[in-house]
PDB file of C-alpha atoms in Angstrom:
ATOM      1  CA  MET U   1     -23.294 -24.222   7.781  1.00 59.00           C
ATOM      2  CA  ASN U   2     -21.896 -27.417   7.991  1.00 86.00           C
ATOM      3  CA  GLU U   3     -20.124 -28.970   4.948  1.00 89.00           C
ATOM      4  CA  LEU U   4     -23.174 -31.363   3.948  1.00 92.00           C
ATOM      5  CA  ARG U   5     -25.556 -28.464   4.006  1.00 92.00           C
ATOM      6  CA  PHE U   6     -23.213 -26.254   2.110  1.00 91.00           C
ATOM      7  CA  ARG U   7     -22.727 -28.950  -0.496  1.00 93.00           C
ATOM      8  CA  GLU U   8     -26.546 -29.333  -0.900  1.00 94.00           C
ATOM      9  CA  ALA U   9     -26.863 -25.745  -1.230  1.00 94.00           C
ATOM     10  CA  GLU U  10     -24.334 -25.607  -3.866  1.00 94.00           C
ATOM     11  CA  GLN U  11     -25.986 -28.693  -5.745  1.00 96.00           C
ATOM     12  CA  ARG U  12     -29.136 -26.881  -5.843  1.00 96.00           C
ATOM     13  CA  LEU U  13     -27.579 -23.953  -7.255  1.00 95.00           C
ATOM     14  CA  TRP U  14     -25.805 -25.789  -9.908  1.00 96.00           C
ATOM     15  CA  GLU U  15     -28.663 -27.714 -10.921  1.00 97.00           C
ATOM     16  CA  SER U  16     -30.819 -24.465 -11.458  1.00 97.00           C
ATOM     17  CA  VAL U  17     -28.170 -23.200 -13.977  1.00 97.00           C
ATOM     18  CA  GLY U  18     -28.041 -26.751 -15.574  1.00 97.00           C
ATOM     19  CA  VAL U  19     -24.178 -27.187 -15.118  1.00 96.00           C
ATOM     20  CA  ALA U  20     -22.520 -30.033 -13.252  1.00 96.00           C
ATOM     21  CA  PRO U  21     -18.983 -29.161 -12.299  1.00 98.00           C
ATOM     22  CA  THR U  22     -16.136 -31.097 -11.649  1.00 98.00           C
ATOM     23  CA  GLU U  23     -14.263 -30.648  -8.251  1.00 97.00           C
ATOM     24  CA  ARG U  24     -10.897 -31.090  -7.378  1.00 96.00           C
ATOM     25  CA  TRP U  25      -8.886 -30.310  -4.344  1.00 97.00           C
ATOM     26  CA  LEU U  26      -5.126 -28.907  -4.760  1.00 97.00           C
ATOM     27  CA  HIS U  27      -2.204 -28.188  -2.749  1.00 98.00           C
ATOM     28  CA  LEU U  28      -1.070 -24.590  -3.104  1.00 97.00           C
ATOM     29  CA  ASP U  29       2.683 -24.618  -2.411  1.00 96.00           C
ATOM     30  CA  ARG U  30       3.079 -20.818  -1.762  1.00 94.00           C
ATOM     31  CA  ALA U  31       0.074 -20.631   0.371  1.00 94.00           C
ATOM     32  CA  ASN U  32       0.971 -24.013   1.914  1.00 96.00           C
ATOM     33  CA  CYS U  33      -2.767 -25.245   2.103  1.00 96.00           C
ATOM     34  CA  ALA U  34      -5.494 -27.318   0.367  1.00 97.00           C
ATOM     35  CA  ALA U  35      -7.906 -25.345  -1.869  1.00 97.00           C
ATOM     36  CA  ARG U  36     -11.277 -26.402  -3.550  1.00 98.00           C
ATOM     37  CA  VAL U  37     -11.310 -25.690  -7.404  1.00 98.00           C
ATOM     38  CA  GLN U  38     -14.600 -26.358  -9.260  1.00 98.00           C
ATOM     39  CA  GLU U  39     -14.259 -26.616 -13.321  1.00 98.00           C
ATOM     40  CA  VAL U  40     -16.773 -26.254 -16.031  1.00 97.00           C
ATOM     41  CA  GLY U  41     -16.220 -26.543 -19.850  1.00 97.00           C
ATOM     42  CA  SER U  42     -13.113 -26.521 -22.035  1.00 97.00           C
ATOM     43  CA  GLY U  43     -11.076 -24.299 -24.031  1.00 98.00           C
ATOM     44  CA  PRO U  44      -8.666 -21.238 -22.921  1.00 98.00           C
ATOM     45  CA  PRO U  45      -8.444 -21.267 -19.358  1.00 98.00           C
ATOM     46  CA  VAL U  46     -10.273 -18.541 -16.886  1.00 98.00           C
ATOM     47  CA  VAL U  47      -9.741 -18.249 -13.454  1.00 98.00           C
ATOM     48  CA  PHE U  48     -12.570 -16.752 -11.202  1.00 98.00           C
ATOM     49  CA  ILE U  49     -11.847 -15.114  -8.014  1.00 97.00           C
ATOM     50  CA  HIS U  50     -14.530 -14.590  -5.731  1.00 95.00           C
ATOM     51  CA  GLY U  51     -15.254 -11.457  -3.248  1.00 91.00           C
ATOM     52  CA  ALA U  52     -14.761 -11.507   0.562  1.00 86.00           C
ATOM     53  CA  SER U  53     -17.338 -13.575   2.026  1.00 80.00           C
ATOM     54  CA  ASN U  54     -18.400 -16.205  -0.411  1.00 89.00           C
ATOM     55  CA  GLY U  55     -16.835 -19.124  -2.825  1.00 94.00           C
ATOM     56  CA  GLY U  56     -16.321 -20.144  -6.264  1.00 95.00           C
ATOM     57  CA  THR U  57     -19.634 -21.186  -6.765  1.00 96.00           C
ATOM     58  CA  SER U  58     -20.771 -17.549  -6.772  1.00 95.00           C
ATOM     59  CA  TRP U  59     -19.840 -17.635 -10.357  1.00 97.00           C
ATOM     60  CA  ALA U  60     -22.412 -20.479 -11.242  1.00 97.00           C
ATOM     61  CA  SER U  61     -24.708 -18.609 -13.412  1.00 96.00           C
ATOM     62  CA  LEU U  62     -22.169 -16.676 -15.390  1.00 96.00           C
ATOM     63  CA  VAL U  63     -19.882 -19.793 -16.063  1.00 97.00           C
ATOM     64  CA  ALA U  64     -22.950 -21.484 -17.272  1.00 97.00           C
ATOM     65  CA  ARG U  65     -23.066 -19.458 -19.989  1.00 96.00           C
ATOM     66  CA  LEU U  66     -19.867 -19.119 -21.104  1.00 95.00           C
ATOM     67  CA  ASP U  67     -19.243 -21.502 -23.813  1.00 95.00           C
ATOM     68  CA  GLY U  68     -15.688 -22.175 -25.460  1.00 97.00           C
ATOM     69  CA  PHE U  69     -13.859 -21.576 -22.026  1.00 98.00           C
ATOM     70  CA  ARG U  70     -12.560 -23.606 -19.326  1.00 98.00           C
ATOM     71  CA  CYS U  71     -13.699 -22.067 -16.340  1.00 98.00           C
ATOM     72  CA  ILE U  72     -11.952 -22.507 -13.062  1.00 98.00           C
ATOM     73  CA  MET U  73     -13.559 -21.438  -9.942  1.00 98.00           C
ATOM     74  CA  LEU U  74     -11.229 -21.063  -6.967  1.00 98.00           C
ATOM     75  CA  ASP U  75     -12.530 -21.144  -3.350  1.00 97.00           C
ATOM     76  CA  ARG U  76      -9.690 -18.913  -2.001  1.00 96.00           C
ATOM     77  CA  PRO U  77      -8.090 -20.137   1.292  1.00 96.00           C
ATOM     78  CA  GLY U  78     -10.308 -19.956   3.913  1.00 94.00           C
ATOM     79  CA  CYS U  79     -13.399 -19.399   2.020  1.00 94.00           C
ATOM     80  CA  GLY U  80     -16.167 -21.955   0.632  1.00 93.00           C
ATOM     81  CA  LEU U  81     -14.674 -25.283   1.491  1.00 94.00           C
ATOM     82  CA  SER U  82     -10.848 -24.537   1.124  1.00 96.00           C
ATOM     83  CA  ASP U  83      -8.693 -24.955   4.312  1.00 95.00           C
ATOM     84  CA  PRO U  84      -7.746 -21.761   5.869  1.00 95.00           C
ATOM     85  CA  LEU U  85      -4.112 -20.506   5.471  1.00 95.00           C
ATOM     86  CA  PRO U  86      -1.890 -22.051   8.035  1.00 95.00           C
ATOM     87  CA  THR U  87      -0.516 -18.627   9.060  1.00 93.00           C
ATOM     88  CA  PRO U  88      -3.028 -15.599   8.818  1.00 90.00           C
ATOM     89  CA  PRO U  89      -1.110 -12.731   7.213  1.00 91.00           C
ATOM     90  CA  ASP U  90       0.286 -10.371  10.170  1.00 92.00           C
ATOM     91  CA  ASP U  91       0.384  -7.057   8.127  1.00 92.00           C
ATOM     92  CA  ILE U  92       0.104  -5.488   4.922  1.00 91.00           C
ATOM     93  CA  ALA U  93       3.130  -6.658   3.430  1.00 93.00           C
ATOM     94  CA  ASP U  94       2.059 -10.304   4.219  1.00 94.00           C
ATOM     95  CA  ILE U  95      -1.116  -9.577   2.552  1.00 93.00           C
ATOM     96  CA  GLU U  96       0.444  -8.066  -0.417  1.00 94.00           C
ATOM     97  CA  ALA U  97       2.774 -11.067  -0.874  1.00 96.00           C
ATOM     98  CA  TYR U  98      -0.175 -13.621  -0.544  1.00 96.00           C
ATOM     99  CA  ALA U  99      -2.170 -11.574  -3.203  1.00 96.00           C
ATOM    100  CA  ASP U 100       0.875 -11.361  -5.382  1.00 97.00           C
ATOM    101  CA  ASN U 101       1.180 -15.098  -5.677  1.00 97.00           C
ATOM    102  CA  LEU U 102      -2.357 -16.897  -5.151  1.00 97.00           C
ATOM    103  CA  ILE U 103      -3.221 -16.972  -8.915  1.00 98.00           C
ATOM    104  CA  ALA U 104       0.492 -17.917 -10.113  1.00 98.00           C
ATOM    105  CA  ASP U 105       0.350 -20.692  -7.306  1.00 98.00           C
ATOM    106  CA  LEU U 106      -3.049 -21.947  -8.740  1.00 98.00           C
ATOM    107  CA  LEU U 107      -1.680 -21.988 -12.247  1.00 98.00           C
ATOM    108  CA  ASP U 108       1.621 -23.723 -11.226  1.00 98.00           C
ATOM    109  CA  VAL U 109      -0.544 -26.412  -9.709  1.00 98.00           C
ATOM    110  CA  LEU U 110      -2.877 -26.874 -12.404  1.00 98.00           C
ATOM    111  CA  GLY U 111       0.186 -26.827 -14.798  1.00 98.00           C
ATOM    112  CA  LEU U 112      -1.213 -23.863 -16.757  1.00 98.00           C
ATOM    113  CA  ALA U 113       1.673 -21.307 -18.073  1.00 98.00           C
ATOM    114  CA  GLU U 114      -1.078 -18.584 -18.085  1.00 98.00           C
ATOM    115  CA  ALA U 115      -4.889 -17.888 -18.074  1.00 98.00           C
ATOM    116  CA  HIS U 116      -7.557 -15.062 -18.210  1.00 98.00           C
ATOM    117  CA  VAL U 117      -8.852 -13.814 -14.874  1.00 98.00           C
ATOM    118  CA  VAL U 118     -12.396 -12.720 -13.712  1.00 98.00           C
ATOM    119  CA  ALA U 119     -12.694 -11.326 -10.410  1.00 96.00           C
ATOM    120  CA  THR U 120     -15.039  -9.234  -8.132  1.00 93.00           C
ATOM    121  CA  SER U 121     -14.577  -7.187  -4.783  1.00 88.00           C
ATOM    122  CA  PHE U 122     -11.654  -8.458  -2.699  1.00 90.00           C
ATOM    123  CA  GLY U 123     -10.919 -11.010  -5.368  1.00 94.00           C
ATOM    124  CA  GLY U 124     -10.248  -8.146  -7.639  1.00 92.00           C
ATOM    125  CA  TYR U 125      -7.229  -7.158  -5.354  1.00 92.00           C
ATOM    126  CA  PHE U 126      -5.987 -10.725  -5.890  1.00 95.00           C
ATOM    127  CA  ALA U 127      -6.427 -10.133  -9.670  1.00 95.00           C
ATOM    128  CA  LEU U 128      -4.645  -6.646  -9.809  1.00 93.00           C
ATOM    129  CA  ARG U 129      -1.923  -7.750  -7.594  1.00 95.00           C
ATOM    130  CA  GLY U 130      -1.264 -11.297  -9.388  1.00 97.00           C
ATOM    131  CA  ALA U 131      -1.145  -9.463 -12.922  1.00 97.00           C
ATOM    132  CA  ALA U 132       1.220  -6.902 -11.754  1.00 96.00           C
ATOM    133  CA  ALA U 133       3.401  -9.315 -10.014  1.00 97.00           C
ATOM    134  CA  HIS U 134       3.306 -12.171 -12.826  1.00 98.00           C
ATOM    135  CA  PRO U 135       2.296 -10.327 -16.116  1.00 97.00           C
ATOM    136  CA  ASP U 136       3.665 -13.246 -18.056  1.00 97.00           C
ATOM    137  CA  ARG U 137       1.117 -15.737 -16.273  1.00 98.00           C
ATOM    138  CA  ILE U 138      -2.151 -13.486 -16.628  1.00 97.00           C
ATOM    139  CA  ASP U 139      -3.261 -12.696 -20.047  1.00 95.00           C
ATOM    140  CA  LYS U 140      -6.337 -10.522 -19.549  1.00 97.00           C
ATOM    141  CA  VAL U 141      -8.198  -9.412 -16.223  1.00 96.00           C
ATOM    142  CA  LEU U 142     -12.053  -8.664 -16.158  1.00 95.00           C
ATOM    143  CA  GLU U 143     -12.784  -6.582 -13.042  1.00 91.00           C
ATOM    144  CA  PHE U 144     -16.693  -6.937 -11.895  1.00 87.00           C
ATOM    145  CA  GLY U 145     -17.466  -3.904  -9.562  1.00 78.00           C
ATOM    146  CA  TRP U 146     -14.769  -1.844  -7.703  1.00 65.00           C
ATOM    147  CA  PRO U 147     -11.720  -3.962  -6.683  1.00 62.00           C
ATOM    148  CA  PHE U 148     -10.978  -4.016  -3.016  1.00 63.00           C
ATOM    149  CA  GLY U 149      -7.882  -2.105  -2.356  1.00 62.00           C
ATOM    150  CA  ALA U 150      -7.910  -0.091  -5.510  1.00 60.00           C
ATOM    151  CA  PRO U 151      -6.716   3.509  -4.966  1.00 60.00           C
ATOM    152  CA  MET U 152      -9.170   6.403  -4.918  1.00 59.00           C
ATOM    153  CA  ALA U 153      -9.204   9.862  -3.872  1.00 64.00           C
ATOM    154  CA  LYS U 154     -12.261   9.468  -1.796  1.00 63.00           C
ATOM    155  CA  VAL U 155     -14.809   6.836  -0.733  1.00 54.00           C
ATOM    156  CA  PRO U 156     -17.704   6.627  -3.131  1.00 54.00           C
ATOM    157  CA  LEU U 157     -21.138   7.406  -1.147  1.00 52.00           C
ATOM    158  CA  ALA U 158     -22.418   3.913  -1.780  1.00 49.00           C
ATOM    159  CA  MET U 159     -19.528   2.463   0.159  1.00 48.00           C
TER     160      MET U 159
END
């Protein structure tokens, strides 16, 4: 989908939940790429990390109902409208390092000492790794569904 059609679809979604987010483009230093962030509300910061195949706007219906929070929805690099990583991870060590630092990278550029994090699916992997790597930066983590990459003895039938 081209950017114009993507933005038109997003606009319809935001209108349907009665919210008009602000949009910013930020350069993530550790990831070395531009990422889009949409924000709604004011108050304690909450970073929303989406799953594998969508973008920050996937949180629209939830953030529309969260009064009293600064909701920060990131389009992870390579997703939504954010630029892809300039050098894709080559192996699991690269993926782990990227996941360990993505949220801290975002908080740095936003000038935030810490934030709560809400995540789902593959975004949950970033939330858990980021919280483990930077416990002083991530106050609370809320996971929706099973975080991708979480250890388990066997794969549930639904997966």
